Coordinates of C-alpha atoms and ligand atoms in Angstrom, one line a residue:
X281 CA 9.1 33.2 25.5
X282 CA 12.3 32.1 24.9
X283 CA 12.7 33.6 21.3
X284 CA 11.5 37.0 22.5
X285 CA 14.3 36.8 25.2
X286 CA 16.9 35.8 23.7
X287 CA 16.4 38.4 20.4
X288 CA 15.4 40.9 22.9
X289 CA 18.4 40.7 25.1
X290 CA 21.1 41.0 22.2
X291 CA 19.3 43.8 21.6
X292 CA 21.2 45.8 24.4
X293 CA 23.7 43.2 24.6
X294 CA 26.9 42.0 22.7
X295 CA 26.3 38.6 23.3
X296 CA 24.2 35.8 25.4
X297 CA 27.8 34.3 26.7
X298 CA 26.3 30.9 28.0
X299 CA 22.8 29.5 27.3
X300 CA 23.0 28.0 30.6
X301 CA 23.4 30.8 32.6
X302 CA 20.9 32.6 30.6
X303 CA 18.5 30.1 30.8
X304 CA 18.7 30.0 34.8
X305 CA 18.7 33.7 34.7
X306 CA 15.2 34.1 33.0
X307 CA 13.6 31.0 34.2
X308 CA 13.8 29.1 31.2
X309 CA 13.8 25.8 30.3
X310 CA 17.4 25.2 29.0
X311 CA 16.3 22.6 26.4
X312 CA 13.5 25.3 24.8
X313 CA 16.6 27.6 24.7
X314 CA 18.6 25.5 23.0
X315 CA 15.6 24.8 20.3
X316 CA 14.8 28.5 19.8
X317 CA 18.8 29.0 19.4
X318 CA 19.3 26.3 16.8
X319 CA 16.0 27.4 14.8
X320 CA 17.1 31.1 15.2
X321 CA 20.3 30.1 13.3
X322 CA 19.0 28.2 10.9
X323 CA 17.4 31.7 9.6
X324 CA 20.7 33.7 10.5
X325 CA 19.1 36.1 13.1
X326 CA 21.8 35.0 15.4
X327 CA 25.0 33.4 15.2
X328 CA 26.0 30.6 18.1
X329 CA 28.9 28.7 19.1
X330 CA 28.7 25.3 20.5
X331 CA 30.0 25.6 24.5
X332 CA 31.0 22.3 26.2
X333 CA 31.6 21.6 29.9
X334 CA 32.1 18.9 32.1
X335 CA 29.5 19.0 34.9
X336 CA 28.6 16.5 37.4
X337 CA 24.9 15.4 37.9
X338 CA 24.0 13.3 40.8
X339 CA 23.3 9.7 40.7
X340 CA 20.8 7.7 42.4
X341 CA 21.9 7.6 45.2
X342 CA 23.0 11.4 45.1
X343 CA 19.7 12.7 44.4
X344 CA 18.3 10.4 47.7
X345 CA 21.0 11.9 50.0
X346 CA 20.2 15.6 48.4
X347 CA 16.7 15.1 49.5
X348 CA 16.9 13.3 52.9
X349 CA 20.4 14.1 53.8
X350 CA 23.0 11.4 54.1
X351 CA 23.1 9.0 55.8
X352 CA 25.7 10.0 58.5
X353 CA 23.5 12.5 59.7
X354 CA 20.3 10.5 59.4
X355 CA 22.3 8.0 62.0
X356 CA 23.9 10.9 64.2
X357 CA 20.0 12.2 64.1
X358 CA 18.8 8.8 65.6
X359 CA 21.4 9.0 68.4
X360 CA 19.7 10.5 71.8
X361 CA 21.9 12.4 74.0
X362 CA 22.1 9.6 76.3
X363 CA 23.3 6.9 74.0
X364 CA 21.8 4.1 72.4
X365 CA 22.3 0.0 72.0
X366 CA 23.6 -1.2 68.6
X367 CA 20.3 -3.0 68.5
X368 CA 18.1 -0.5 68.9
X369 CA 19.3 1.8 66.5
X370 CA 19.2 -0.6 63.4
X371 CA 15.9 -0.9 64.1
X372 CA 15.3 2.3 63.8
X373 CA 17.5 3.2 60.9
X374 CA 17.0 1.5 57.2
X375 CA 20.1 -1.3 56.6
X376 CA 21.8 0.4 54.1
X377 CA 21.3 3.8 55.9
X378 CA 22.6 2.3 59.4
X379 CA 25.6 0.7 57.3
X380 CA 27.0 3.6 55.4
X381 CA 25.8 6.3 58.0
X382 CA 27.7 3.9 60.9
X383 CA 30.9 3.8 58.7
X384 CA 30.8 7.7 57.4
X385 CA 29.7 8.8 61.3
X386 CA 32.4 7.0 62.9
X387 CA 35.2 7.5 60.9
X388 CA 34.0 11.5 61.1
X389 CA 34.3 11.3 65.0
X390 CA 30.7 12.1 65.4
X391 CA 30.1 9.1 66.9
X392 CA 31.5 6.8 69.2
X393 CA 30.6 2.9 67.9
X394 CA 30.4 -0.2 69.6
X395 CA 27.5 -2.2 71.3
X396 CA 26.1 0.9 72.8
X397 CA 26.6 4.2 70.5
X398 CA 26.8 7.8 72.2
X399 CA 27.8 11.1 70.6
X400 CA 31.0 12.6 70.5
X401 CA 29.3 15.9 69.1
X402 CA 26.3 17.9 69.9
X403 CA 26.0 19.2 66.7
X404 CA 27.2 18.4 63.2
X405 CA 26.0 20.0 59.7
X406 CA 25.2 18.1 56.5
X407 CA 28.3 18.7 54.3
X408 CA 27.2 16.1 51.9
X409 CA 23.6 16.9 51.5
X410 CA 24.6 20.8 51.0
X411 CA 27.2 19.8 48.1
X412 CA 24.9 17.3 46.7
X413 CA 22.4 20.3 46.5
X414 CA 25.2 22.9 44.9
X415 CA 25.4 20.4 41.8
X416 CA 22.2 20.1 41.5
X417 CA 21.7 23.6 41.3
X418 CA 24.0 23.8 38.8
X419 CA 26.9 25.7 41.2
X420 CA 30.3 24.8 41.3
X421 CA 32.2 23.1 44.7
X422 CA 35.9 22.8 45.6
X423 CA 38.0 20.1 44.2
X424 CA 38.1 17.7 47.2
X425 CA 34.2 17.9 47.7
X426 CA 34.3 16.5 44.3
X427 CA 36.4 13.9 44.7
X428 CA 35.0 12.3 48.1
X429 CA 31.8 12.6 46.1
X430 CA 32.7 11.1 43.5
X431 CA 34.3 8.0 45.4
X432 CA 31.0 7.6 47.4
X433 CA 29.5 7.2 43.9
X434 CA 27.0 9.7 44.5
X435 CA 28.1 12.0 41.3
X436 CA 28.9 11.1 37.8
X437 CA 30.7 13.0 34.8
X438 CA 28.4 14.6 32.3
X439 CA 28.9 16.5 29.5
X440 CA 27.1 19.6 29.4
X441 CA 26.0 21.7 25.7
X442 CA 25.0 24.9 25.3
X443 CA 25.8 27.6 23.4
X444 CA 26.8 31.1 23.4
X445 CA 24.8 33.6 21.1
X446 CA 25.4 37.0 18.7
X447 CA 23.8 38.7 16.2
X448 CA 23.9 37.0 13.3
X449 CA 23.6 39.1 9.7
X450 CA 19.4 39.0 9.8
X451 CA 19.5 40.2 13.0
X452 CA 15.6 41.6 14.3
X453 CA 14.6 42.2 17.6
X454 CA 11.6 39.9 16.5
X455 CA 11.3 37.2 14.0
X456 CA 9.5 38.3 10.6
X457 CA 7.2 35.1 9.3
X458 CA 8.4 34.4 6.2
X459 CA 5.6 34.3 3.3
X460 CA 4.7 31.3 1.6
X461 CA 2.2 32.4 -0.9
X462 CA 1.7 35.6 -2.9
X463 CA -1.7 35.8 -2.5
X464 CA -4.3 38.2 -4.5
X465 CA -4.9 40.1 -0.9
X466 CA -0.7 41.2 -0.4
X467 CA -1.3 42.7 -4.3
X468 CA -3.9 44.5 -3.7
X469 CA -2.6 46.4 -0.5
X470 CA 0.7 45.9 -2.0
X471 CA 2.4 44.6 1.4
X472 CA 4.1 42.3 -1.0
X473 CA 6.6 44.5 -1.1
X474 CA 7.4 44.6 2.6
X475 CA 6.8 40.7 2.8
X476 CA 9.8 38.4 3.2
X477 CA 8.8 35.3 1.3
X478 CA 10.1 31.5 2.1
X479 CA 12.7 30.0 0.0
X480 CA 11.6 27.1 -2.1
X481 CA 13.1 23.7 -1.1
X482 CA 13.7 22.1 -3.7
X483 CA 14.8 18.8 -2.1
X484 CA 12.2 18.7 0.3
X485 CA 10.2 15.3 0.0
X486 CA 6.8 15.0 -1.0
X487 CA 4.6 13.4 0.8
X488 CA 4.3 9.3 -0.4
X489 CA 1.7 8.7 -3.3
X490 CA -1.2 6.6 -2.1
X491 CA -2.1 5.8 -5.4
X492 CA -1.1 3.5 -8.4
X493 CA -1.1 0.3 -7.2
X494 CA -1.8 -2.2 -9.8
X495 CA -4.4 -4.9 -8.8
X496 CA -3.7 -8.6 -8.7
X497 CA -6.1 -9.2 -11.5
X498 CA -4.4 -7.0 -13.7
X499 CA -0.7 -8.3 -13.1
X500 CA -1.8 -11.5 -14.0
X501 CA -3.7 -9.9 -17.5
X502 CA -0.2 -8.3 -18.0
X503 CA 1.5 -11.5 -18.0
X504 CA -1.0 -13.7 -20.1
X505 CA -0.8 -10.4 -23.0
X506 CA 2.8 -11.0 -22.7
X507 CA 2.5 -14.7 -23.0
X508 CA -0.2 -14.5 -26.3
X509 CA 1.9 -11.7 -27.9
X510 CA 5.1 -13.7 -27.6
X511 CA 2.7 -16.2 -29.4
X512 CA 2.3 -13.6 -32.2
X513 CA -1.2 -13.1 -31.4
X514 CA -2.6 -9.9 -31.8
X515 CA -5.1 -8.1 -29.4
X516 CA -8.5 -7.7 -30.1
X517 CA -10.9 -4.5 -29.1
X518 CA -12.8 -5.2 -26.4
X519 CA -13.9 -1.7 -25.3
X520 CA -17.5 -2.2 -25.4
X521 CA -19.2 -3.4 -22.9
X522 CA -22.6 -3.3 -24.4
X523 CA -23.1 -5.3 -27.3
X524 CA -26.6 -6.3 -29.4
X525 CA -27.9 -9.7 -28.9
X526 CA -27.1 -10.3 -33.2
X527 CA -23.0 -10.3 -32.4
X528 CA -23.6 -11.6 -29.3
X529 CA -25.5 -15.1 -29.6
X530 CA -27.8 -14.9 -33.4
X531 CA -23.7 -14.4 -35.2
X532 CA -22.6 -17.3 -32.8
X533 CA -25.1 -19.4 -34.4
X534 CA -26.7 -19.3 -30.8
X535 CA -30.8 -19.9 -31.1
X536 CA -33.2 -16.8 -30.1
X537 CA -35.4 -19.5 -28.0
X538 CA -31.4 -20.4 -26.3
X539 CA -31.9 -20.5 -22.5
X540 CA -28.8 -18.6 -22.1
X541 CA -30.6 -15.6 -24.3
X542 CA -33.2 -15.5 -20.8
X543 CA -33.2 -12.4 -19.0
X544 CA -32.4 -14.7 -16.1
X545 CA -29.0 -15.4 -17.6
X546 CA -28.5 -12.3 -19.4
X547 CA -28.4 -8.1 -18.0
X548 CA -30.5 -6.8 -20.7
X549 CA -30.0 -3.0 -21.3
X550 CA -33.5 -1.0 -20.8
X551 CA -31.6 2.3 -22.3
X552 CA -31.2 2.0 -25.3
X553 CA -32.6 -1.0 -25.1
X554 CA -32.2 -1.6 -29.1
X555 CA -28.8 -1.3 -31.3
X556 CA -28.8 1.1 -34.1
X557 CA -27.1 -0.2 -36.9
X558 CA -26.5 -4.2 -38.2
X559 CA -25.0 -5.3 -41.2
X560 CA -27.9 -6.1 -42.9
X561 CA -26.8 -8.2 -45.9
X562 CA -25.0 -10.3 -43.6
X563 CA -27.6 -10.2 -41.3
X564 CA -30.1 -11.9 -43.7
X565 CA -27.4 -14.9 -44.0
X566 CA -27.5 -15.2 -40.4
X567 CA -31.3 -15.1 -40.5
X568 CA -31.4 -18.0 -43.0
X569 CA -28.8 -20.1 -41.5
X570 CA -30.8 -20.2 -38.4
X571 CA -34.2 -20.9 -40.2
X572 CA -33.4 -22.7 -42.8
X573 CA -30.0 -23.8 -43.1
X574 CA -27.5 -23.7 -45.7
X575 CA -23.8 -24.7 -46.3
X576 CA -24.7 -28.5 -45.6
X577 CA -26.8 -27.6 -42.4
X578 CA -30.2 -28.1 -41.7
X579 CA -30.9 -25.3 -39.5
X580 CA -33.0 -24.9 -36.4
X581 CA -36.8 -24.6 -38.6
X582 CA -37.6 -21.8 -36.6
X583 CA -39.0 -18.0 -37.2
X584 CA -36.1 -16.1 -36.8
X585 CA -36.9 -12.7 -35.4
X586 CA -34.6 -9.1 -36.2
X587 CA -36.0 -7.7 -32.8
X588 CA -34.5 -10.2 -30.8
X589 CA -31.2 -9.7 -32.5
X590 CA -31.6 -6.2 -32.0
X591 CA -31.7 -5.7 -27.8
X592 CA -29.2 -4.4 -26.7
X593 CA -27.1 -6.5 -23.3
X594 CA -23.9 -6.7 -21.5
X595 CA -22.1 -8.8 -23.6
X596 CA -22.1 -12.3 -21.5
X597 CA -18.6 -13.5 -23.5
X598 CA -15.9 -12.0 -25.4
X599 CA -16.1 -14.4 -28.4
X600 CA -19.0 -11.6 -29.3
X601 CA -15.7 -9.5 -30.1
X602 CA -14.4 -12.8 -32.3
X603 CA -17.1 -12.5 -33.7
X604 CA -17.1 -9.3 -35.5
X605 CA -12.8 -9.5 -35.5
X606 CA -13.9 -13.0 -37.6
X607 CA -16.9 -10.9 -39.5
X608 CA -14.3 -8.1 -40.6
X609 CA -11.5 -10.6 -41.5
X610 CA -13.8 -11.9 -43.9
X611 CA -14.6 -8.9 -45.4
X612 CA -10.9 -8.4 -46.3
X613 CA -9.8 -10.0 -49.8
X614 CA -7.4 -12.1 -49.7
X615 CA -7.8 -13.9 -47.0
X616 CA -4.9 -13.3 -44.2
X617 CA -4.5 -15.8 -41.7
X618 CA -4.5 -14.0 -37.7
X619 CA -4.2 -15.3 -34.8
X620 CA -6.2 -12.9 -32.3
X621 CA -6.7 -12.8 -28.7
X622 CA -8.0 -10.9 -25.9
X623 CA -9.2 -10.4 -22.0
X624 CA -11.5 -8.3 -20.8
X625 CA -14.8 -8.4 -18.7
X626 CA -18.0 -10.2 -19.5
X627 CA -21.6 -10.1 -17.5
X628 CA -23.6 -12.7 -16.1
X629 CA -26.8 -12.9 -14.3
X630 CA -25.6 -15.4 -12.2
X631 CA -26.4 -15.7 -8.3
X632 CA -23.6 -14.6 -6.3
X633 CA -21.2 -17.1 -4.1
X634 CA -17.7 -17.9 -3.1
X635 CA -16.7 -18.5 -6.9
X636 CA -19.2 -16.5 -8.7
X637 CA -19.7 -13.0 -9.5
X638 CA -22.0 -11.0 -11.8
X639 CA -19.2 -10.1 -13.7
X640 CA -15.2 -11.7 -14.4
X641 CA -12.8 -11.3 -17.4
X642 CA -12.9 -14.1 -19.8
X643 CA -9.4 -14.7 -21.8
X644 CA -9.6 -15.9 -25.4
X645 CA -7.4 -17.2 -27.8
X646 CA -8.4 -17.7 -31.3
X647 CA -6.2 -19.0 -34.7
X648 CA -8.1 -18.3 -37.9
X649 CA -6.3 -20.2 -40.8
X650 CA -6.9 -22.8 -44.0
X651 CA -7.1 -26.1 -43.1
X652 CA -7.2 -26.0 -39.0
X653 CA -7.5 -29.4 -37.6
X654 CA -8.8 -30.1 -33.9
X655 CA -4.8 -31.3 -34.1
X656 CA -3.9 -27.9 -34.0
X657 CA -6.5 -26.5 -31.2
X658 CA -4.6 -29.2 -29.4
X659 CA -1.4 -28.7 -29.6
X660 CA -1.8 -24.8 -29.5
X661 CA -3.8 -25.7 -26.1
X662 CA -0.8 -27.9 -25.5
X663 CA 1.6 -24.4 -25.9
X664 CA -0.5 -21.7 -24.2
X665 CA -1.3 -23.6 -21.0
X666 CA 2.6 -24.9 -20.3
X667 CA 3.6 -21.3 -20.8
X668 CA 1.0 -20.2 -17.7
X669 CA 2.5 -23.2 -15.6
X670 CA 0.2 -26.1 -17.1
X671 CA 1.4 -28.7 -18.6
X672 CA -0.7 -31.6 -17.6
X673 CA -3.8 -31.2 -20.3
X674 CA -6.4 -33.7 -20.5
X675 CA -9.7 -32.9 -23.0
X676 CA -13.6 -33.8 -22.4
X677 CA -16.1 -33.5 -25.2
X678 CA -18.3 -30.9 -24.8
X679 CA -21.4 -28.5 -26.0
X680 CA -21.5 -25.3 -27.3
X681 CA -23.7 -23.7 -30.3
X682 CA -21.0 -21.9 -32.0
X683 CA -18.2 -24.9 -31.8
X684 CA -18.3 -28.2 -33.0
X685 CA -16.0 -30.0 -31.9
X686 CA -16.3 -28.5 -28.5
X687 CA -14.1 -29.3 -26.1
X688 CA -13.8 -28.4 -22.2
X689 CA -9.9 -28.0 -21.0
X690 CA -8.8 -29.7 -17.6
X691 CA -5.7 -29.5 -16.3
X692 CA -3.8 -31.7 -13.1
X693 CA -3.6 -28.9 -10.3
X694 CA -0.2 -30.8 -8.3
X695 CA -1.4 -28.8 -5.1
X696 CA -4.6 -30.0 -5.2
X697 CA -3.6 -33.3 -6.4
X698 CA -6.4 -33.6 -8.9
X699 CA -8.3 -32.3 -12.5
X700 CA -9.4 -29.1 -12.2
X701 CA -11.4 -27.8 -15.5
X702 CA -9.9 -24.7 -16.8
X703 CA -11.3 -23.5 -19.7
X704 CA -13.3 -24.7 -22.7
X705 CA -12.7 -24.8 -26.3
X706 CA -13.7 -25.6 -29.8
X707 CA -13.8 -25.3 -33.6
X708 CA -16.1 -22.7 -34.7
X709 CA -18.6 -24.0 -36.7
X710 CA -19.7 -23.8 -40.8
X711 CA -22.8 -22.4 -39.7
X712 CA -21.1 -19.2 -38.1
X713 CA -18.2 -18.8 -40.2
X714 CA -19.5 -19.3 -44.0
X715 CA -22.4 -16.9 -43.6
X716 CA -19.6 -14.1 -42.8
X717 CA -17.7 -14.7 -46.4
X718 CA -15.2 -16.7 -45.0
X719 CA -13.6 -18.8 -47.9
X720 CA -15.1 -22.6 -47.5
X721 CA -11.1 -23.9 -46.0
X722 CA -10.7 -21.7 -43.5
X723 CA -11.2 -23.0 -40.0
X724 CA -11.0 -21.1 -36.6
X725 CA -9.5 -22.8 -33.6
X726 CA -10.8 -21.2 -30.3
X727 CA -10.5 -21.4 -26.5
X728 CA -11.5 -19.1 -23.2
X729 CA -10.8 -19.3 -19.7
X730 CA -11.3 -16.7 -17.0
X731 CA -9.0 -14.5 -15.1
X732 CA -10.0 -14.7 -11.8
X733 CA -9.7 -18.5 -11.3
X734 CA -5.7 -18.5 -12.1
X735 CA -5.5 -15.2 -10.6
X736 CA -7.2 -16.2 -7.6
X737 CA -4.7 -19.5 -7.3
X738 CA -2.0 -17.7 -8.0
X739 CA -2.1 -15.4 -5.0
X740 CA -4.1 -17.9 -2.9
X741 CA -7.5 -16.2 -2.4
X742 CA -10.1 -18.5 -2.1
X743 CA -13.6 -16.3 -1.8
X744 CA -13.9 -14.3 -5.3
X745 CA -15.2 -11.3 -3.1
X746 CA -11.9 -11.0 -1.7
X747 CA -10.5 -10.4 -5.0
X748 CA -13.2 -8.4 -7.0
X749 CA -15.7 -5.9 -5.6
X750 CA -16.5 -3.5 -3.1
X751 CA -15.9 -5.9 0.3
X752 CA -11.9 -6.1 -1.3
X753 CA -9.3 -4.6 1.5
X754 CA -7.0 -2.5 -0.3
X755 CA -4.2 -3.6 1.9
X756 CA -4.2 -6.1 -0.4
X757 CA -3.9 -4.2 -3.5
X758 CA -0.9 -2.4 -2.5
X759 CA 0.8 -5.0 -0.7
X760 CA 0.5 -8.0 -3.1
X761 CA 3.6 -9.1 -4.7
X762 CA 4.5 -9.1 -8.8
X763 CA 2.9 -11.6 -10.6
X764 CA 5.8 -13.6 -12.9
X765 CA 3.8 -17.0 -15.0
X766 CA 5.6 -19.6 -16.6
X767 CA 8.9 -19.4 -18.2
X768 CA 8.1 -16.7 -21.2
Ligands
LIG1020 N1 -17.3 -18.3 -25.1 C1 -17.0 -19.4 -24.3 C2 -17.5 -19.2 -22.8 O1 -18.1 -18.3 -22.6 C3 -15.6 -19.8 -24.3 C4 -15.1 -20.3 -25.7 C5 -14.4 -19.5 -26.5 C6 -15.5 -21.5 -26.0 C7 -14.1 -19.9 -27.7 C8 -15.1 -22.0 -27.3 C9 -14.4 -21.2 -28.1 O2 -17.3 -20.0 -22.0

């Protein structure tokens, strides 16, 4: 409405010469004039000049009186002919009405005051009210008029904008939209070359990017990496998920009849349920180490079987992944002393609670050298664990099948005021590591904890499911802070 008047009207016409005006003219709204004017110069179809005035807009007050009248001729209204008694006409007059209107009245010689109040008049005419009305309306009054207003505190001072309008140099009686896309339509009927497209803004802001927020779980892996490399540990590959039951548990010198080996315990893959390819000349040591023994062991006496070794599963710890790093150190001649580590996820049939999931990251550490003592799994404990924050170590024997000793890692939580375990740890033994090739000296030092339980104290989460899974919030993952551990 308003853009179609104002382009049409320059049209015939050198200039719109006040917005105001124009607007009263054609019934507009002044503030959608103003809009359409600043957006029509944005795209130069007009030029415009800023106009300022000093107007006067009513106040309170003012805009009462403009309605009602004032309050001098409400009170010379409420005077009969014959007169009335002071008393009577308060009553009938509002206090602040019968106050003003009394002093205003008398001191215009309307009315003659006292304890009874008569008229001096017959008639009078509402100057006030009809100025009061002029502003309103946007029409100019006589200085004085302004002034007694003014005093009375029934105008203020305002200034007024507007602007006044010309052609500017992409002057059209109506606005051409401005094409965004060249689309496969405007080349066929080859309006494209009538079309006037938008310029690209180059500066305009993109709208935020909801993604890439890293998760707690994996600020906290960042940090521990940083920590083992800065121990000149090297990362292991732990990009397989599936892994055969042979690196898993019969490599680990872990018996087939091993609870742990249970489908209750264990995700056992149905497809393909088998792994293709084992080393098979190693795979015959492992075989005899569990039935027979060998390099000072006895064995388990039991009838090792290849098609348990072969089902496939979800690998239910990393130190399958030692296990072949270990199997393909070996292979490598000289021996070369490595110290490996890594983290990464690890399944477990395991019922489901507050600290339990079917599935966390394990982190593992692992020193493969001549002549290890459980001195050195100690001390290297000792060095990992103050560089995450713990310094406070105590040890308790333990069992595993692959480690002997085996020992699990607790540490004095100062929040919680007690032990807490944190991990578990060992000395791999004879039985795993000669049947690979190692040479008789070597020993490997070894230790796991998961990620989720410092990861979880650490950004105070107490329910695993809050952390890990499909009930997380993802408030959470893009609002939780940077994860900084120990003094590295
Ligand atoms: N694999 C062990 C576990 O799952 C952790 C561990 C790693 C223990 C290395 C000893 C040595 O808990």
């Amino acid at each position: 409405m308003a853009e179609e008047a104002i382009l049409g009207f320059l049209q015939t016409h050198e200039e719109v010469a006040d917005s105001g005006e124009f607007a009263a003219a054609h019934g507009l709204d002044h503030s959608e004039v103003v809009n359409v004017i600043k957006s029509l110069h944005g795209f130069r179809y007009i030029d415009a000049q800023d106009i300022k005035r000093e107007t006067w807009v009513l106040t309170e007050e003012g805009k009462k009186y403009a309605d009602v009248g004032s309050p001098e001729v409400q009170l010379f209204l409420a005077v009969p002919p014959e007169g009335i008694s002071r008393e009577e006409l308060q009553k009938r007059l509002d206090p602040s009405v019968f106050k003003i209107g009394s002093a205003q009245a008398g001191k215009n010689k309307w009315v003659e005051m006292g304890k009874h109040i008569s008229r001096k008049v017959q008639h009078v005419d509402d100057k006030v009210k009809d100025m009061l009305t002029r502003i309103k309306d946007g029409q100019g009054i006589d200085a004085d008029s302004i002034k007694a207003l003014k005093a009375r505190k029934l105008i203020t001072p305002q200034t007024w904008k507007g602007y006044s309008v010309k052609r500017g140099p992409n002057y059209a009686p109506k606005r051409k939209k401005a094409a965004t896309d060249l689309t496969r339509e405007n080349l066929q009927r080859g309006d494209w070359r009538d079309l006037e497209f938008k310029e690209y803004n180059f500066s305009a802001k993109g709208p935020p990017s909801e993604g890439g927020h890293v998760h707690p779980l994996l600020k906290v892996r960042q940090q521990l990496k940083n920590i083992f490399l800065y121990m000149g540990f090297e990362e292991m590959p732990t990009n397989n998920y599936v892994e055969s039951s042979f690196w898993n548990f019969d490599a680990l010198f872990q018996p087939q009849q091993h609870p742990a080996r249970d489908s209750h315990d264990t995700f056992f893959l149905k497809a393909p349920s088998t792994t293709r390819e084992l080393p098979e000349d190693y795979l015959e040591r492992v075989k005899r180490v569990h039935e027979l023994g060998g390099y000072q062991s006895r064995g388990y006496g039991y009838e090792w079987k290849r098609d348990e070794a072969n089902k496939n599963l979800l690998r239910t710890h990393t130190t399958a992944v030692s296990t072949r790093m270990l199997y393909l150190l070996a292979q490598k001649k000289p021996f070369e002393p490595k110290k490996y580590f890594s983290i990464d996820r690890v399944f477990r049939n395991e019922a489901v609670d507050r600290t339990h999931l079917a599935e966390f990251h394990q982190i593992e550490g692992l020193v493969c050298d001549r002549g290890l003592t459980l001195g050195d799994l100690i001390g290297v404990l000792h060095d990992f664990f103050s560089r995450i924050g713990m310094s406070k170590l105590r040890f308790k024997p333990a069992y595993n099948p692959y480690t002997e000793p085996s020992m699990e890692i607790f540490s004095y939580h100062e929040g919680l005021g007690k032990w807490v375990e944190i991990g578990n740890s060992g000395m791999f033994r004879p039985e795993m590591l000669l049947p690979m090739g190692l040479p008789e000296d070597v020993r490997v030092i070894a230790w796991g904890l998961s990620l989720e339980r410092p990861t979880m104290i650490l950004y105070g989460i107490d329910n695993i499911r809050d952390l890990f899974g499909h009930k997380v919030d993802l408030g959470l993952i893009k609002k939780n802070p940077i994860c900084r551990l120990g003094n590295n």
